[in-house]
Coordinates of C-alpha atoms and ligand atoms in Angstrom, one line a residue:
M1 CA 83.8 -109.9 -39.1
T2 CA 87.6 -109.7 -38.0
A3 CA 90.3 -109.5 -40.1
Q4 CA 93.3 -111.2 -41.5
L5 CA 96.5 -108.8 -40.7
I6 CA 98.7 -108.3 -43.3
D7 CA 101.7 -109.5 -42.3
G8 CA 104.0 -106.6 -44.0
K9 CA 106.9 -107.4 -41.8
A10 CA 107.3 -111.5 -42.8
V11 CA 106.5 -110.1 -46.9
A12 CA 109.5 -107.5 -46.9
A13 CA 110.8 -110.6 -45.3
R14 CA 110.6 -112.3 -48.6
V15 CA 110.4 -109.5 -51.1
R16 CA 114.6 -108.7 -49.0
A17 CA 115.0 -112.8 -49.9
E18 CA 114.2 -112.1 -53.2
I19 CA 116.7 -109.4 -53.4
K20 CA 119.7 -111.1 -51.7
E21 CA 119.1 -113.9 -54.5
E22 CA 119.4 -111.2 -57.4
V23 CA 123.0 -109.9 -55.5
T24 CA 124.1 -112.6 -55.4
R25 CA 123.7 -114.1 -58.9
L26 CA 124.8 -109.9 -60.0
K27 CA 128.0 -110.2 -58.8
A28 CA 128.9 -113.7 -59.4
E29 CA 127.8 -113.3 -63.0
R30 CA 128.4 -109.8 -63.6
G31 CA 131.0 -108.7 -60.6
I32 CA 128.7 -105.6 -59.7
T33 CA 127.0 -105.3 -56.3
P34 CA 125.1 -102.6 -56.3
G35 CA 125.4 -99.7 -54.1
L36 CA 123.2 -97.2 -51.8
A37 CA 124.3 -93.7 -51.2
V38 CA 121.8 -92.2 -48.7
V39 CA 121.8 -88.6 -48.0
R40 CA 121.5 -87.3 -45.5
V41 CA 120.8 -83.4 -43.7
G42 CA 121.3 -82.5 -40.7
E43 CA 119.8 -83.7 -37.4
D44 CA 116.2 -84.9 -38.0
P45 CA 115.7 -87.8 -35.8
A46 CA 112.5 -89.2 -37.5
S47 CA 115.0 -89.7 -40.4
K48 CA 118.3 -90.7 -38.6
V49 CA 115.9 -93.6 -37.5
Y50 CA 114.8 -93.9 -41.3
V51 CA 118.3 -93.8 -42.7
T52 CA 119.6 -96.4 -39.9
G53 CA 117.1 -98.8 -41.0
K54 CA 118.0 -98.3 -44.9
K55 CA 121.1 -98.5 -44.4
K56 CA 120.7 -102.3 -42.2
A57 CA 118.4 -103.7 -45.0
A58 CA 120.9 -102.6 -47.8
E59 CA 123.8 -104.2 -45.9
E60 CA 121.5 -107.3 -45.2
V61 CA 121.1 -108.2 -49.1
G62 CA 124.0 -107.4 -50.2
F63 CA 124.2 -104.1 -51.2
N64 CA 127.5 -101.4 -50.6
S65 CA 125.8 -98.5 -48.5
W66 CA 127.5 -95.3 -48.2
E67 CA 125.8 -92.6 -45.7
H68 CA 126.4 -88.9 -46.6
H69 CA 125.5 -86.7 -44.0
P70 CA 126.3 -83.5 -44.2
D71 CA 125.3 -80.6 -41.5
E72 CA 121.9 -79.1 -41.7
T73 CA 124.2 -75.5 -42.7
I74 CA 125.2 -76.7 -46.3
T75 CA 123.9 -74.5 -49.1
Q76 CA 121.8 -76.0 -51.9
E77 CA 125.1 -75.4 -54.2
E78 CA 127.1 -77.8 -52.0
L79 CA 124.4 -80.2 -51.7
L80 CA 123.7 -80.3 -55.8
A81 CA 127.4 -80.5 -55.9
L82 CA 127.2 -84.0 -54.0
V83 CA 124.8 -85.3 -55.9
H84 CA 126.6 -84.4 -58.8
R85 CA 129.4 -86.5 -57.6
L86 CA 127.2 -89.2 -56.5
N87 CA 125.3 -88.8 -60.3
E88 CA 129.1 -89.5 -61.7
D89 CA 130.3 -92.7 -59.2
P90 CA 129.5 -95.6 -61.2
A91 CA 129.5 -97.6 -58.0
V92 CA 126.2 -96.0 -56.9
H93 CA 122.9 -97.3 -58.6
G94 CA 120.8 -95.4 -55.8
I95 CA 120.8 -92.3 -55.1
L96 CA 118.4 -91.4 -52.2
V97 CA 117.8 -87.9 -50.4
Q98 CA 116.4 -88.3 -47.4
L99 CA 112.7 -85.3 -46.7
P100 CA 112.3 -83.3 -45.1
L101 CA 115.2 -81.1 -46.0
P102 CA 116.0 -78.2 -43.9
K103 CA 113.5 -75.3 -45.0
H104 CA 116.5 -73.3 -46.5
L105 CA 117.1 -75.7 -49.1
D106 CA 114.9 -76.2 -52.0
A107 CA 114.2 -80.5 -51.8
D108 CA 111.7 -80.2 -55.2
A109 CA 115.4 -78.9 -57.3
I110 CA 117.8 -81.9 -55.4
I111 CA 115.5 -84.5 -56.1
S112 CA 115.7 -83.1 -59.8
A113 CA 119.4 -83.2 -59.4
V114 CA 119.3 -86.5 -58.7
K115 CA 119.7 -88.5 -62.4
P116 CA 116.5 -90.8 -62.5
E117 CA 117.9 -93.9 -62.9
K118 CA 120.2 -93.4 -59.8
D119 CA 116.7 -92.7 -58.3
A120 CA 116.3 -95.0 -55.7
D121 CA 112.6 -93.2 -54.1
G122 CA 111.3 -92.9 -57.3
F123 CA 110.2 -89.4 -56.8
H124 CA 112.2 -87.9 -59.5
P125 CA 109.8 -85.5 -61.9
L126 CA 111.2 -88.3 -64.8
N127 CA 109.7 -91.1 -63.1
A128 CA 107.0 -89.9 -61.6
G129 CA 106.0 -88.5 -65.0
N130 CA 106.6 -91.8 -66.6
L131 CA 103.5 -93.3 -64.3
L132 CA 101.3 -91.7 -65.7
L133 CA 101.4 -92.3 -69.1
G134 CA 101.7 -96.0 -68.5
R135 CA 105.8 -96.2 -69.4
P136 CA 108.0 -98.1 -67.7
A137 CA 109.6 -96.3 -64.6
T138 CA 111.1 -96.2 -61.1
R139 CA 108.5 -96.2 -58.8
A140 CA 107.6 -95.1 -56.1
C141 CA 108.3 -97.5 -53.2
T142 CA 105.5 -96.8 -50.2
P143 CA 103.3 -97.3 -52.2
W144 CA 104.7 -100.2 -55.0
G145 CA 105.0 -101.9 -51.3
V146 CA 101.6 -101.3 -51.3
M147 CA 100.8 -103.2 -54.6
R148 CA 102.9 -106.5 -53.0
L149 CA 101.2 -106.2 -50.5
L150 CA 97.7 -105.9 -52.4
E151 CA 99.2 -108.6 -54.7
E152 CA 100.5 -110.9 -51.4
V153 CA 96.6 -111.8 -49.9
G154 CA 95.1 -112.7 -53.3
C155 CA 93.3 -109.2 -53.6
N156 CA 93.1 -107.8 -57.9
P157 CA 92.1 -105.0 -58.3
A158 CA 90.6 -105.2 -62.0
G159 CA 87.2 -103.9 -61.7
K160 CA 87.8 -103.3 -58.0
R161 CA 86.4 -99.2 -56.7
A162 CA 89.8 -98.5 -54.6
V163 CA 89.7 -94.6 -52.0
V164 CA 92.7 -93.5 -51.3
V165 CA 92.8 -90.8 -49.1
G166 CA 95.6 -88.2 -49.0
R167 CA 97.2 -87.0 -52.5
S168 CA 100.5 -86.3 -51.9
N169 CA 103.4 -86.7 -54.7
I170 CA 104.9 -89.8 -52.6
V171 CA 101.7 -92.2 -51.7
G172 CA 98.1 -90.8 -52.2
K173 CA 98.9 -90.0 -56.5
P174 CA 101.2 -91.9 -57.7
Q175 CA 99.0 -94.8 -55.4
A176 CA 96.3 -94.2 -57.1
L177 CA 97.7 -94.5 -60.5
M178 CA 99.5 -97.6 -60.1
L179 CA 95.7 -99.0 -58.8
L180 CA 94.5 -97.5 -61.9
Q181 CA 97.0 -99.8 -63.7
K182 CA 95.4 -101.8 -62.3
D183 CA 92.4 -101.3 -63.3
A184 CA 91.0 -100.6 -60.3
T185 CA 87.6 -97.4 -60.5
V186 CA 90.1 -95.3 -58.3
T187 CA 89.0 -91.6 -56.0
V188 CA 91.3 -89.9 -54.8
C189 CA 90.0 -87.8 -51.7
H190 CA 91.3 -85.0 -49.6
R191 CA 90.6 -82.3 -47.2
K192 CA 87.7 -80.9 -49.4
S193 CA 86.3 -84.7 -49.3
D194 CA 83.4 -86.0 -47.7
L195 CA 85.5 -89.0 -46.4
P196 CA 82.6 -91.0 -44.7
A197 CA 80.9 -91.2 -47.8
E198 CA 83.7 -91.9 -49.7
V199 CA 84.8 -94.8 -47.5
A200 CA 81.7 -96.0 -47.3
Q201 CA 82.5 -97.3 -51.5
A202 CA 85.6 -98.3 -51.0
D203 CA 86.9 -102.0 -51.8
I204 CA 90.2 -101.3 -51.5
L205 CA 90.8 -98.5 -49.1
V206 CA 94.7 -96.8 -48.7
V207 CA 95.0 -93.8 -46.1
A208 CA 98.3 -91.5 -45.9
V209 CA 97.2 -88.7 -44.6
G210 CA 99.2 -87.9 -41.5
V211 CA 96.6 -87.9 -38.9
P212 CA 96.0 -90.2 -36.1
E213 CA 92.9 -92.7 -36.7
L214 CA 90.9 -90.1 -38.8
V215 CA 89.6 -92.8 -40.9
K216 CA 86.9 -94.7 -38.1
G217 CA 86.3 -98.0 -38.5
A218 CA 82.5 -97.6 -39.1
W219 CA 83.6 -95.5 -42.6
I220 CA 84.6 -98.7 -43.8
K221 CA 82.2 -101.2 -46.5
P222 CA 82.6 -104.8 -45.0
G223 CA 84.6 -107.3 -46.7
A224 CA 87.3 -104.2 -48.0
V225 CA 90.7 -104.6 -47.8
V226 CA 92.6 -102.0 -45.7
I227 CA 96.0 -100.6 -46.4
D228 CA 96.9 -98.1 -43.3
V229 CA 100.4 -96.0 -44.7
G230 CA 100.3 -93.5 -42.0
M231 CA 102.4 -94.0 -39.0
N232 CA 101.7 -91.0 -36.1
R233 CA 103.5 -91.1 -32.5
K234 CA 101.0 -90.6 -29.9
A235 CA 102.0 -88.3 -27.1
D236 CA 102.6 -91.3 -25.1
G237 CA 104.6 -93.1 -27.6
K238 CA 102.2 -95.2 -28.6
L239 CA 102.5 -95.6 -32.7
V240 CA 99.2 -95.3 -34.3
G241 CA 97.5 -95.2 -38.4
D242 CA 95.5 -93.3 -39.7
V243 CA 92.7 -95.8 -39.2
E244 CA 90.5 -96.8 -36.5
F245 CA 92.3 -100.1 -36.3
A246 CA 90.2 -101.7 -33.6
A247 CA 87.1 -101.0 -35.2
A248 CA 88.4 -101.2 -38.7
A249 CA 89.3 -104.9 -37.9
E250 CA 85.8 -106.1 -37.1
R251 CA 84.3 -104.4 -40.6
A252 CA 87.7 -105.3 -43.0
S253 CA 88.1 -108.1 -44.3
F254 CA 92.5 -107.9 -44.5
I255 CA 93.9 -105.3 -42.8
T256 CA 98.0 -103.6 -42.1
P257 CA 98.7 -103.1 -38.9
V258 CA 100.6 -100.2 -37.8
P259 CA 103.6 -100.8 -37.1
G260 CA 104.8 -103.5 -39.4
G261 CA 102.2 -103.3 -42.1
V262 CA 103.5 -100.9 -45.1
G263 CA 106.3 -99.7 -43.3
P264 CA 108.4 -102.4 -43.8
M265 CA 107.7 -102.5 -47.6
T266 CA 108.6 -99.4 -47.9
I267 CA 112.5 -100.1 -47.2
A268 CA 112.2 -103.1 -49.1
M269 CA 110.8 -101.5 -52.3
L270 CA 113.8 -99.1 -51.5
M271 CA 116.6 -102.1 -52.0
K272 CA 113.9 -103.6 -55.5
N273 CA 114.8 -99.9 -56.6
T274 CA 118.5 -100.4 -56.3
L275 CA 118.9 -103.6 -57.4
E276 CA 117.1 -103.1 -60.9
A277 CA 119.2 -99.8 -61.5
A278 CA 121.9 -102.5 -60.5
Q279 CA 121.0 -104.8 -63.4
R280 CA 120.2 -102.1 -66.1
A281 CA 123.6 -100.0 -65.0
G282 CA 125.8 -103.1 -66.1
K283 CA 123.7 -103.6 -69.8
Ligands
NAP301 P1 101.4 -85.6 -47.1 O1 102.6 -85.0 -47.9 O2 100.7 -84.9 -45.5 O3 99.7 -85.7 -47.6 C1 98.8 -85.8 -46.6 C2 97.1 -85.8 -47.7 O4 96.3 -86.1 -46.7 C3 97.3 -84.8 -48.2 O5 97.0 -85.0 -49.4 C4 95.8 -83.8 -47.7 O6 94.7 -82.7 -47.9 C5 95.2 -85.5 -46.8 N1 94.8 -85.0 -45.9 C6 94.7 -84.2 -44.3 N2 94.2 -84.2 -43.3 C7 93.1 -84.9 -44.2 C8 92.4 -84.5 -43.8 N3 91.3 -84.5 -42.7 N4 90.7 -85.3 -44.4 C9 91.9 -85.5 -45.6 N5 92.6 -85.1 -46.3 C10 93.6 -85.1 -45.4 O7 101.4 -86.9 -46.5 P2 102.6 -88.4 -47.1 O8 103.7 -88.0 -46.8 O9 101.9 -88.2 -47.7 O10 101.7 -89.2 -45.4 C11 101.2 -89.3 -44.9 C12 100.9 -90.4 -44.1 O11 102.1 -91.4 -43.8 C13 102.0 -89.5 -43.0 O12 102.0 -90.4 -41.4 C14 103.3 -90.7 -43.3 O13 104.1 -90.9 -41.8 C15 103.2 -91.6 -43.1 N6 104.1 -93.0 -44.5 C16 104.6 -93.7 -43.6 C17 106.0 -94.0 -45.0 C18 105.5 -95.6 -44.6 O14 106.9 -96.3 -45.5 N7 104.7 -96.1 -43.8 C19 106.0 -94.0 -46.2 C20 105.3 -92.3 -46.2 C21 104.6 -91.6 -45.6 P3 95.3 -82.0 -48.8 O15 95.9 -82.6 -50.2 O16 93.7 -81.5 -48.7 O17 96.4 -80.9 -48.0

């Protein structure tokens, strides 16, 4: 079997087009232009690339967007003060503090300082808690984007075995909860798991570990839907995922490429979170 590719770029373009239509409506009917404020501290090169992509997407869908770019010597108090200012600014509906932050800053405290209703990333403890409880919540963008990809390829998680490799607060854990909410039977794996045995059970496999090609194609259950969240830059500059792509594609029914799979969806869902925050703010 050769898997069909899940074209995250195309799905993300559709999501952005849907958002753009909603923005036009929101402007015409209620005079509201969604606003996204992005905070990038210091000169982390990857953060610069991500923030540029996010700003471009925001402009493309018709949002106002602002980049705040303090020097990496900013203190915790100064950064908190910036977040508080953005919290109180009525033109700002979504706030995103790009991670990682320099080591002297307490990222958890900064994320917790963002008003939950302006938490564009869905990382605030209140939103994470509401997701756990099955209540309405702003969802973490990457796992929410994965759910949309599954929907797009007609993969209903109900009754299926889903295996999530990785248990980070931003991908693995919320991913497991979203799959559980859709009635999958979910297993979450980490460094102490027997990966080949667990992966072999998966009808739906989501991998978010940050280790190039950790998951071998031979472990994949024939016909599985494979979502590779990983983005790893190899020494030769090539971008690869956490799954051994070519071998996995021989066994999977659907698989995401890297790049062009999950990455574009993360940005699209960030726009969706900001749009929804603006829609709520205007009520
Ligand atoms: P993270 O916070 O570093 O978490 C990695 C997780 O993987 C941890 O739970 C860790 O287990 C597990 N892990 C690491 N090595 C393992 C191994 N050898 N066997 C089994 N489990 C292992 O990473 P993250 O932030 O979730 O990101 C994961 C990957 O996704 C990275 O490549 C990142 O660049 C990518 N990513 C992509 C997007 C996107 O938009 N496409 C968004 C976010 C992240 P322990 O808990 O036991 O340590």
